[in-house]
Amino acid sequence: MNKINLSILIIFLVTGFNTGVFAQQDDELVNPKDLIYDIVIDMRYSTPDHVFRNLPEGNISLPKFYTANECLLVYKLAKSLKTAQDSLRKIRVHDGNSYPQGIGIKIWDGYRPRAVQYLLFEIYPNPAYIADPNSGSKHNRGGAVDLTLIDLATGMELPMPTKFDDFSNKASHGYPNLPSNVIANRELLKNTMVNVAGLLLYGAEWWHYEVPGANTFPLLDFQMK
Ligand SMILES: [Zn+2]
């Protein structure tokens, strides 16, 4: 590359960054790890360790629904989670427990291929917990995330009301008959996601949060690589 071409390229790049030519769009799928260096990704449907395997209708010939432990979220949601993690990481004491490196987020699910939505709904056709694939889930749009909190020093999950995908009343935000530390953890998650990150909660599942306007993002159907 000669000097003139190089100069033009540099001017283009500098101008591009300053004018936002390279800015990511809110509905663009991104890997949250690219924005949040210490977020933990544990995509449960990329392993056999998920509830659908244990349901009577579960198809054990298909133990893994995802081909890789890869999380994708729309950029707007990933940015919100960065705000949440930046706040959680600063916590040193919560509910009487010390967190020397702060608290962090572990993601259990994000973007979900629509073909998987059809499979899940076939196994468990209960629209309170599994969105009808004909209209699609916000997970199929990359606009929803399932997550919990961890101690960043140890990686241990904070005690929560239920495991992931517990389809019972115990998973709802209003469920009261729980130890006080469990309620404190559920409330910390909710307050951070809603009040700090600006996300919307889903009343029936303490682990599910979504970005406002998620239904405007396109329904997608490709597997993780
Ligand atoms: Zn969810």
PDB file of N, CA and C in Angstrom, residues 52-144:
ATOM      1  N   PHE A  52     -35.358 -30.534  30.160  1.00  0.00           N
ATOM      2  CA  PHE A  52     -36.188 -31.207  29.160  1.00  0.00           C
ATOM      3  C   PHE A  52     -35.856 -32.685  29.032  1.00  0.00           C
ATOM      4  N   ARG A  53     -34.639 -33.006  29.361  1.00  0.00           N
ATOM      5  CA  ARG A  53     -34.221 -34.402  29.321  1.00  0.00           C
ATOM      6  C   ARG A  53     -34.948 -35.232  30.362  1.00  0.00           C
ATOM      7  N   ASN A  54     -35.329 -34.576  31.461  1.00  0.00           N
ATOM      8  CA  ASN A  54     -35.925 -35.313  32.577  1.00  0.00           C
ATOM      9  C   ASN A  54     -37.449 -35.343  32.534  1.00  0.00           C
ATOM     10  N   LEU A  55     -38.034 -34.545  31.654  1.00  0.00           N
ATOM     11  CA  LEU A  55     -39.490 -34.560  31.544  1.00  0.00           C
ATOM     12  C   LEU A  55     -39.921 -35.868  30.899  1.00  0.00           C
ATOM     13  N   PRO A  56     -41.108 -36.372  31.266  1.00  0.00           N
ATOM     14  CA  PRO A  56     -41.535 -37.672  30.727  1.00  0.00           C
ATOM     15  C   PRO A  56     -41.553 -37.695  29.198  1.00  0.00           C
ATOM     16  N   GLU A  57     -41.865 -36.536  28.598  1.00  0.00           N
ATOM     17  CA  GLU A  57     -41.955 -36.490  27.136  1.00  0.00           C
ATOM     18  C   GLU A  57     -40.595 -36.229  26.494  1.00  0.00           C
ATOM     19  N   GLY A  58     -39.549 -36.048  27.341  1.00  0.00           N
ATOM     20  CA  GLY A  58     -38.243 -35.655  26.815  1.00  0.00           C
ATOM     21  C   GLY A  58     -37.703 -36.640  25.791  1.00  0.00           C
ATOM     22  N   ASN A  59     -37.120 -36.107  24.748  1.00  0.00           N
ATOM     23  CA  ASN A  59     -36.565 -36.948  23.698  1.00  0.00           C
ATOM     24  C   ASN A  59     -35.081 -37.149  23.985  1.00  0.00           C
ATOM     25  N   ILE A  60     -34.745 -38.251  24.651  1.00  0.00           N
ATOM     26  CA  ILE A  60     -33.361 -38.412  25.071  1.00  0.00           C
ATOM     27  C   ILE A  60     -32.435 -38.750  23.913  1.00  0.00           C
ATOM     28  N   SER A  61     -32.993 -38.954  22.727  1.00  0.00           N
ATOM     29  CA  SER A  61     -32.103 -39.121  21.581  1.00  0.00           C
ATOM     30  C   SER A  61     -31.568 -37.759  21.123  1.00  0.00           C
ATOM     31  N   LEU A  62     -32.107 -36.684  21.703  1.00  0.00           N
ATOM     32  CA  LEU A  62     -31.638 -35.330  21.365  1.00  0.00           C
ATOM     33  C   LEU A  62     -31.237 -34.609  22.653  1.00  0.00           C
ATOM     34  N   PRO A  63     -30.197 -35.116  23.337  1.00  0.00           N
ATOM     35  CA  PRO A  63     -29.889 -34.524  24.642  1.00  0.00           C
ATOM     36  C   PRO A  63     -29.378 -33.097  24.554  1.00  0.00           C
ATOM     37  N   LYS A  64     -28.743 -32.741  23.436  1.00  0.00           N
ATOM     38  CA  LYS A  64     -28.205 -31.382  23.314  1.00  0.00           C
ATOM     39  C   LYS A  64     -28.978 -30.644  22.233  1.00  0.00           C
ATOM     40  N   PHE A  65     -29.467 -29.470  22.587  1.00  0.00           N
ATOM     41  CA  PHE A  65     -30.226 -28.695  21.611  1.00  0.00           C
ATOM     42  C   PHE A  65     -29.348 -27.717  20.834  1.00  0.00           C
ATOM     43  N   TYR A  66     -28.170 -27.366  21.414  1.00  0.00           N
ATOM     44  CA  TYR A  66     -27.259 -26.428  20.750  1.00  0.00           C
ATOM     45  C   TYR A  66     -25.976 -27.156  20.380  1.00  0.00           C
ATOM     46  N   THR A  67     -25.371 -26.711  19.313  1.00  0.00           N
ATOM     47  CA  THR A  67     -24.155 -27.376  18.851  1.00  0.00           C
ATOM     48  C   THR A  67     -22.894 -26.828  19.517  1.00  0.00           C
ATOM     49  N   ALA A  68     -22.991 -25.720  20.263  1.00  0.00           N
ATOM     50  CA  ALA A  68     -21.805 -25.150  20.913  1.00  0.00           C
ATOM     51  C   ALA A  68     -22.221 -24.338  22.130  1.00  0.00           C
ATOM     52  N   ASN A  69     -21.297 -24.197  23.067  1.00  0.00           N
ATOM     53  CA  ASN A  69     -21.529 -23.367  24.257  1.00  0.00           C
ATOM     54  C   ASN A  69     -21.244 -21.910  23.894  1.00  0.00           C
ATOM     55  N   GLU A  70     -22.088 -21.385  23.045  1.00  0.00           N
ATOM     56  CA  GLU A  70     -21.865 -20.047  22.477  1.00  0.00           C
ATOM     57  C   GLU A  70     -23.093 -19.196  22.764  1.00  0.00           C
ATOM     58  N   CYS A  71     -22.882 -18.029  23.363  1.00  0.00           N
ATOM     59  CA  CYS A  71     -23.999 -17.132  23.659  1.00  0.00           C
ATOM     60  C   CYS A  71     -23.993 -15.952  22.702  1.00  0.00           C
ATOM     61  N   LEU A  72     -25.148 -15.687  22.139  1.00  0.00           N
ATOM     62  CA  LEU A  72     -25.339 -14.484  21.317  1.00  0.00           C
ATOM     63  C   LEU A  72     -26.534 -13.726  21.859  1.00  0.00           C
ATOM     64  N   LEU A  73     -26.394 -12.392  21.894  1.00  0.00           N
ATOM     65  CA  LEU A  73     -27.482 -11.513  22.336  1.00  0.00           C
ATOM     66  C   LEU A  73     -27.503 -10.309  21.416  1.00  0.00           C
ATOM     67  N   VAL A  74     -28.657  -9.661  21.284  1.00  0.00           N
ATOM     68  CA  VAL A  74     -28.646  -8.405  20.537  1.00  0.00           C
ATOM     69  C   VAL A  74     -27.766  -7.406  21.307  1.00  0.00           C
ATOM     70  N   TYR A  75     -27.146  -6.530  20.550  1.00  0.00           N
ATOM     71  CA  TYR A  75     -26.192  -5.581  21.132  1.00  0.00           C
ATOM     72  C   TYR A  75     -26.832  -4.759  22.246  1.00  0.00           C
ATOM     73  N   LYS A  76     -28.097  -4.372  22.045  1.00  0.00           N
ATOM     74  CA  LYS A  76     -28.791  -3.563  23.050  1.00  0.00           C
ATOM     75  C   LYS A  76     -28.860  -4.297  24.393  1.00  0.00           C
ATOM     76  N   LEU A  77     -29.094  -5.599  24.350  1.00  0.00           N
ATOM     77  CA  LEU A  77     -29.166  -6.396  25.582  1.00  0.00           C
ATOM     78  C   LEU A  77     -27.774  -6.593  26.183  1.00  0.00           C
ATOM     79  N   ALA A  78     -26.780  -6.859  25.341  1.00  0.00           N
ATOM     80  CA  ALA A  78     -25.411  -7.044  25.840  1.00  0.00           C
ATOM     81  C   ALA A  78     -24.912  -5.771  26.525  1.00  0.00           C
ATOM     82  N   LYS A  79     -25.247  -4.607  25.958  1.00  0.00           N
ATOM     83  CA  LYS A  79     -24.849  -3.336  26.588  1.00  0.00           C
ATOM     84  C   LYS A  79     -25.494  -3.202  27.967  1.00  0.00           C
ATOM     85  N   SER A  80     -26.757  -3.591  28.076  1.00  0.00           N
ATOM     86  CA  SER A  80     -27.455  -3.511  29.369  1.00  0.00           C
ATOM     87  C   SER A  80     -26.803  -4.431  30.389  1.00  0.00           C
ATOM     88  N   LEU A  81     -26.409  -5.630  29.943  1.00  0.00           N
ATOM     89  CA  LEU A  81     -25.758  -6.562  30.871  1.00  0.00           C
ATOM     90  C   LEU A  81     -24.397  -6.041  31.308  1.00  0.00           C
ATOM     91  N   LYS A  82     -23.726  -5.314  30.425  1.00  0.00           N
ATOM     92  CA  LYS A  82     -22.441  -4.709  30.827  1.00  0.00           C
ATOM     93  C   LYS A  82     -22.672  -3.698  31.955  1.00  0.00           C
ATOM     94  N   THR A  83     -23.717  -2.890  31.822  1.00  0.00           N
ATOM     95  CA  THR A  83     -24.054  -1.936  32.883  1.00  0.00           C
ATOM     96  C   THR A  83     -24.334  -2.685  34.188  1.00  0.00           C
ATOM     97  N   ALA A  84     -25.072  -3.801  34.081  1.00  0.00           N
ATOM     98  CA  ALA A  84     -25.391  -4.594  35.269  1.00  0.00           C
ATOM     99  C   ALA A  84     -24.124  -5.158  35.906  1.00  0.00           C
ATOM    100  N   GLN A  85     -23.265  -5.756  35.077  1.00  0.00           N
ATOM    101  CA  GLN A  85     -22.048  -6.392  35.617  1.00  0.00           C
ATOM    102  C   GLN A  85     -21.112  -5.334  36.215  1.00  0.00           C
ATOM    103  N   ASP A  86     -21.022  -4.162  35.594  1.00  0.00           N
ATOM    104  CA  ASP A  86     -20.170  -3.096  36.145  1.00  0.00           C
ATOM    105  C   ASP A  86     -20.650  -2.700  37.540  1.00  0.00           C
ATOM    106  N   SER A  87     -21.956  -2.756  37.764  1.00  0.00           N
ATOM    107  CA  SER A  87     -22.515  -2.428  39.075  1.00  0.00           C
ATOM    108  C   SER A  87     -22.296  -3.580  40.065  1.00  0.00           C
ATOM    109  N   LEU A  88     -22.579  -4.812  39.638  1.00  0.00           N
ATOM    110  CA  LEU A  88     -22.451  -5.983  40.528  1.00  0.00           C
ATOM    111  C   LEU A  88     -21.000  -6.202  40.967  1.00  0.00           C
ATOM    112  N   ARG A  89     -20.070  -5.953  40.044  1.00  0.00           N
ATOM    113  CA  ARG A  89     -18.650  -6.199  40.323  1.00  0.00           C
ATOM    114  C   ARG A  89     -18.131  -5.338  41.475  1.00  0.00           C
ATOM    115  N   LYS A  90     -18.793  -4.199  41.707  1.00  0.00           N
ATOM    116  CA  LYS A  90     -18.336  -3.278  42.771  1.00  0.00           C
ATOM    117  C   LYS A  90     -18.822  -3.691  44.158  1.00  0.00           C
ATOM    118  N   ILE A  91     -19.748  -4.634  44.214  1.00  0.00           N
ATOM    119  CA  ILE A  91     -20.293  -5.056  45.518  1.00  0.00           C
ATOM    120  C   ILE A  91     -19.211  -5.798  46.299  1.00  0.00           C
ATOM    121  N   ARG A  92     -19.055  -5.444  47.559  1.00  0.00           N
ATOM    122  CA  ARG A  92     -18.112  -6.166  48.425  1.00  0.00           C
ATOM    123  C   ARG A  92     -18.837  -6.905  49.548  1.00  0.00           C
ATOM    124  N   VAL A  93     -19.991  -6.386  49.962  1.00  0.00           N
ATOM    125  CA  VAL A  93     -20.791  -7.069  50.980  1.00  0.00           C
ATOM    126  C   VAL A  93     -22.245  -7.050  50.509  1.00  0.00           C
ATOM    127  N   HIS A  94     -22.876  -8.222  50.567  1.00  0.00           N
ATOM    128  CA  HIS A  94     -24.294  -8.319  50.230  1.00  0.00           C
ATOM    129  C   HIS A  94     -24.941  -9.295  51.200  1.00  0.00           C
ATOM    130  N   ASP A  95     -25.980  -8.841  51.879  1.00  0.00           N
ATOM    131  CA  ASP A  95     -26.732  -9.690  52.804  1.00  0.00           C
ATOM    132  C   ASP A  95     -25.805 -10.361  53.829  1.00  0.00           C
ATOM    133  N   GLY A  96     -24.818  -9.620  54.292  1.00  0.00           N
ATOM    134  CA  GLY A  96     -23.935 -10.140  55.333  1.00  0.00           C
ATOM    135  C   GLY A  96     -22.785 -11.003  54.833  1.00  0.00           C
ATOM    136  N   ASN A  97     -22.744 -11.293  53.526  1.00  0.00           N
ATOM    137  CA  ASN A  97     -21.640 -12.098  52.978  1.00  0.00           C
ATOM    138  C   ASN A  97     -20.642 -11.193  52.263  1.00  0.00           C
ATOM    139  N   SER A  98     -19.363 -11.567  52.342  1.00  0.00           N
ATOM    140  CA  SER A  98     -18.361 -10.740  51.674  1.00  0.00           C
ATOM    141  C   SER A  98     -18.026 -11.316  50.298  1.00  0.00           C
ATOM    142  N   TYR A  99     -17.819 -10.425  49.363  1.00  0.00           N
ATOM    143  CA  TYR A  99     -17.490 -10.791  47.981  1.00  0.00           C
ATOM    144  C   TYR A  99     -16.239 -10.003  47.585  1.00  0.00           C
ATOM    145  N   PRO A 100     -15.043 -10.565  47.859  1.00  0.00           N
ATOM    146  CA  PRO A 100     -13.810  -9.789  47.680  1.00  0.00           C
ATOM    147  C   PRO A 100     -13.585  -9.312  46.247  1.00  0.00           C
ATOM    148  N   GLN A 101     -14.113 -10.058  45.264  1.00  0.00           N
ATOM    149  CA  GLN A 101     -13.967  -9.599  43.859  1.00  0.00           C
ATOM    150  C   GLN A 101     -15.310  -9.180  43.266  1.00  0.00           C
ATOM    151  N   GLY A 102     -16.305  -9.069  44.108  1.00  0.00           N
ATOM    152  CA  GLY A 102     -17.612  -8.638  43.623  1.00  0.00           C
ATOM    153  C   GLY A 102     -18.482  -9.796  43.171  1.00  0.00           C
ATOM    154  N   ILE A 103     -19.636  -9.419  42.631  1.00  0.00           N
ATOM    155  CA  ILE A 103     -20.621 -10.392  42.147  1.00  0.00           C
ATOM    156  C   ILE A 103     -20.680 -10.279  40.629  1.00  0.00           C
ATOM    157  N   GLY A 104     -20.990 -11.382  39.968  1.00  0.00           N
ATOM    158  CA  GLY A 104     -21.045 -11.378  38.505  1.00  0.00           C
ATOM    159  C   GLY A 104     -22.250 -12.143  37.985  1.00  0.00           C
ATOM    160  N   ILE A 105     -22.335 -12.175  36.668  1.00  0.00           N
ATOM    161  CA  ILE A 105     -23.461 -12.818  35.976  1.00  0.00           C
ATOM    162  C   ILE A 105     -22.982 -14.109  35.329  1.00  0.00           C
ATOM    163  N   LYS A 106     -23.812 -15.153  35.446  1.00  0.00           N
ATOM    164  CA  LYS A 106     -23.625 -16.376  34.657  1.00  0.00           C
ATOM    165  C   LYS A 106     -24.842 -16.541  33.760  1.00  0.00           C
ATOM    166  N   ILE A 107     -24.591 -16.680  32.469  1.00  0.00           N
ATOM    167  CA  ILE A 107     -25.687 -16.802  31.498  1.00  0.00           C
ATOM    168  C   ILE A 107     -25.962 -18.276  31.206  1.00  0.00           C
ATOM    169  N   TRP A 108     -27.257 -18.637  31.298  1.00  0.00           N
ATOM    170  CA  TRP A 108     -27.676 -20.002  30.991  1.00  0.00           C
ATOM    171  C   TRP A 108     -28.285 -20.123  29.585  1.00  0.00           C
ATOM    172  N   ASP A 109     -28.851 -19.035  29.089  1.00  0.00           N
ATOM    173  CA  ASP A 109     -29.409 -19.079  27.729  1.00  0.00           C
ATOM    174  C   ASP A 109     -29.547 -17.655  27.194  1.00  0.00           C
ATOM    175  N   GLY A 110     -29.446 -17.528  25.880  1.00  0.00           N
ATOM    176  CA  GLY A 110     -29.606 -16.232  25.227  1.00  0.00           C
ATOM    177  C   GLY A 110     -30.361 -16.462  23.929  1.00  0.00           C
ATOM    178  N   TYR A 111     -29.706 -16.122  22.815  1.00  0.00           N
ATOM    179  CA  TYR A 111     -30.320 -16.442  21.516  1.00  0.00           C
ATOM    180  C   TYR A 111     -30.551 -17.949  21.430  1.00  0.00           C
ATOM    181  N   ARG A 112     -31.729 -18.308  20.949  1.00  0.00           N
ATOM    182  CA  ARG A 112     -32.111 -19.723  20.821  1.00  0.00           C
ATOM    183  C   ARG A 112     -32.668 -19.927  19.413  1.00  0.00           C
ATOM    184  N   PRO A 113     -32.097 -20.839  18.617  1.00  0.00           N
ATOM    185  CA  PRO A 113     -32.617 -21.062  17.257  1.00  0.00           C
ATOM    186  C   PRO A 113     -34.106 -21.422  17.308  1.00  0.00           C
ATOM    187  N   ARG A 114     -34.852 -20.913  16.333  1.00  0.00           N
ATOM    188  CA  ARG A 114     -36.305 -21.156  16.358  1.00  0.00           C
ATOM    189  C   ARG A 114     -36.641 -22.639  16.222  1.00  0.00           C
ATOM    190  N   ALA A 115     -35.800 -23.388  15.511  1.00  0.00           N
ATOM    191  CA  ALA A 115     -36.038 -24.834  15.381  1.00  0.00           C
ATOM    192  C   ALA A 115     -36.014 -25.497  16.763  1.00  0.00           C
ATOM    193  N   VAL A 116     -35.143 -25.004  17.654  1.00  0.00           N
ATOM    194  CA  VAL A 116     -35.089 -25.541  19.014  1.00  0.00           C
ATOM    195  C   VAL A 116     -36.370 -25.191  19.771  1.00  0.00           C
ATOM    196  N   GLN A 117     -36.914 -24.004  19.499  1.00  0.00           N
ATOM    197  CA  GLN A 117     -38.177 -23.604  20.143  1.00  0.00           C
ATOM    198  C   GLN A 117     -39.289 -24.607  19.818  1.00  0.00           C
ATOM    199  N   TYR A 118     -39.335 -25.054  18.559  1.00  0.00           N
ATOM    200  CA  TYR A 118     -40.338 -26.061  18.179  1.00  0.00           C
ATOM    201  C   TYR A 118     -40.129 -27.363  18.963  1.00  0.00           C
ATOM    202  N   LEU A 119     -38.871 -27.758  19.119  1.00  0.00           N
ATOM    203  CA  LEU A 119     -38.583 -28.994  19.861  1.00  0.00           C
ATOM    204  C   LEU A 119     -39.002 -28.862  21.324  1.00  0.00           C
ATOM    205  N   LEU A 120     -38.632 -27.738  21.953  1.00  0.00           N
ATOM    206  CA  LEU A 120     -38.952 -27.549  23.374  1.00  0.00           C
ATOM    207  C   LEU A 120     -40.461 -27.531  23.581  1.00  0.00           C
ATOM    208  N   PHE A 121     -41.167 -26.863  22.677  1.00  0.00           N
ATOM    209  CA  PHE A 121     -42.619 -26.745  22.813  1.00  0.00           C
ATOM    210  C   PHE A 121     -43.295 -28.092  22.598  1.00  0.00           C
ATOM    211  N   GLU A 122     -42.685 -28.911  21.748  1.00  0.00           N
ATOM    212  CA  GLU A 122     -43.228 -30.253  21.523  1.00  0.00           C
ATOM    213  C   GLU A 122     -43.092 -31.088  22.799  1.00  0.00           C
ATOM    214  N   ILE A 123     -41.961 -30.925  23.484  1.00  0.00           N
ATOM    215  CA  ILE A 123     -41.724 -31.677  24.717  1.00  0.00           C
ATOM    216  C   ILE A 123     -42.588 -31.135  25.859  1.00  0.00           C
ATOM    217  N   TYR A 124     -42.704 -29.822  25.916  1.00  0.00           N
ATOM    218  CA  TYR A 124     -43.400 -29.188  27.057  1.00  0.00           C
ATOM    219  C   TYR A 124     -44.292 -28.046  26.550  1.00  0.00           C
ATOM    220  N   PRO A 125     -45.472 -28.385  26.011  1.00  0.00           N
ATOM    221  CA  PRO A 125     -46.323 -27.366  25.383  1.00  0.00           C
ATOM    222  C   PRO A 125     -47.098 -26.534  26.400  1.00  0.00           C
ATOM    223  N   ASN A 126     -46.369 -25.784  27.215  1.00  0.00           N
ATOM    224  CA  ASN A 126     -46.986 -24.929  28.227  1.00  0.00           C
ATOM    225  C   ASN A 126     -46.508 -23.497  27.990  1.00  0.00           C
ATOM    226  N   PRO A 127     -47.361 -22.667  27.359  1.00  0.00           N
ATOM    227  CA  PRO A 127     -46.895 -21.331  26.956  1.00  0.00           C
ATOM    228  C   PRO A 127     -46.558 -20.405  28.120  1.00  0.00           C
ATOM    229  N   ALA A 128     -46.880 -20.812  29.360  1.00  0.00           N
ATOM    230  CA  ALA A 128     -46.449 -20.001  30.504  1.00  0.00           C
ATOM    231  C   ALA A 128     -44.922 -20.046  30.627  1.00  0.00           C
ATOM    232  N   TYR A 129     -44.332 -21.155  30.166  1.00  0.00           N
ATOM    233  CA  TYR A 129     -42.881 -21.311  30.331  1.00  0.00           C
ATOM    234  C   TYR A 129     -42.137 -21.419  29.000  1.00  0.00           C
ATOM    235  N   ILE A 130     -42.811 -21.943  27.968  1.00  0.00           N
ATOM    236  CA  ILE A 130     -42.187 -22.083  26.651  1.00  0.00           C
ATOM    237  C   ILE A 130     -43.068 -21.356  25.640  1.00  0.00           C
ATOM    238  N   ALA A 131     -42.524 -20.279  25.069  1.00  0.00           N
ATOM    239  CA  ALA A 131     -43.319 -19.492  24.117  1.00  0.00           C
ATOM    240  C   ALA A 131     -43.691 -20.345  22.905  1.00  0.00           C
ATOM    241  N   ASP A 132     -44.899 -20.123  22.404  1.00  0.00           N
ATOM    242  CA  ASP A 132     -45.360 -20.831  21.212  1.00  0.00           C
ATOM    243  C   ASP A 132     -44.416 -20.508  20.043  1.00  0.00           C
ATOM    244  N   PRO A 133     -43.823 -21.543  19.439  1.00  0.00           N
ATOM    245  CA  PRO A 133     -42.856 -21.277  18.361  1.00  0.00           C
ATOM    246  C   PRO A 133     -43.486 -20.629  17.126  1.00  0.00           C
ATOM    247  N   ASN A 134     -44.806 -20.746  16.985  1.00  0.00           N
ATOM    248  CA  ASN A 134     -45.443 -20.119  15.817  1.00  0.00           C
ATOM    249  C   ASN A 134     -45.331 -18.601  15.875  1.00  0.00           C
ATOM    250  N   SER A 135     -45.452 -18.049  17.083  1.00  0.00           N
ATOM    251  CA  SER A 135     -45.228 -16.606  17.220  1.00  0.00           C
ATOM    252  C   SER A 135     -43.767 -16.315  17.587  1.00  0.00           C
ATOM    253  N   GLY A 136     -43.084 -17.325  18.137  1.00  0.00           N
ATOM    254  CA  GLY A 136     -41.663 -17.170  18.441  1.00  0.00           C
ATOM    255  C   GLY A 136     -41.426 -16.608  19.826  1.00  0.00           C
ATOM    256  N   SER A 137     -40.274 -16.967  20.383  1.00  0.00           N
ATOM    257  CA  SER A 137     -39.853 -16.469  21.694  1.00  0.00           C
ATOM    258  C   SER A 137     -38.927 -15.278  21.497  1.00  0.00           C
ATOM    259  N   LYS A 138     -38.851 -14.424  22.522  1.00  0.00           N
ATOM    260  CA  LYS A 138     -37.871 -13.333  22.456  1.00  0.00           C
ATOM    261  C   LYS A 138     -36.458 -13.894  22.458  1.00  0.00           C
ATOM    262  N   HIS A 139     -36.294 -15.116  22.963  1.00  0.00           N
ATOM    263  CA  HIS A 139     -34.984 -15.779  22.847  1.00  0.00           C
ATOM    264  C   HIS A 139     -34.647 -16.020  21.371  1.00  0.00           C
ATOM    265  N   ASN A 140     -35.660 -16.309  20.551  1.00  0.00           N
ATOM    266  CA  ASN A 140     -35.402 -16.554  19.126  1.00  0.00           C
ATOM    267  C   ASN A 140     -34.983 -15.268  18.405  1.00  0.00           C
ATOM    268  N   ARG A 141     -35.152 -14.135  19.092  1.00  0.00           N
ATOM    269  CA  ARG A 141     -34.768 -12.831  18.522  1.00  0.00           C
ATOM    270  C   ARG A 141     -33.482 -12.301  19.156  1.00  0.00           C
ATOM    271  N   GLY A 142     -32.915 -13.059  20.080  1.00  0.00           N
ATOM    272  CA  GLY A 142     -31.699 -12.599  20.774  1.00  0.00           C
ATOM    273  C   GLY A 142     -31.963 -11.506  21.782  1.00  0.00           C
ATOM    274  N   GLY A 143     -33.254 -11.281  22.103  1.00  0.00           N
ATOM    275  CA  GLY A 143     -33.618 -10.172  22.979  1.00  0.00           C
ATOM    276  C   GLY A 143     -33.898 -10.561  24.409  1.00  0.00           C
ATOM    277  N   ALA A 144     -33.709 -11.859  24.745  1.00  0.00           N
ATOM    278  CA  ALA A 144     -33.962 -12.335  26.107  1.00  0.00           C
ATOM    279  C   ALA A 144     -32.760 -13.126  26.587  1.00  0.00           C
TER     280      ALA A 144
END
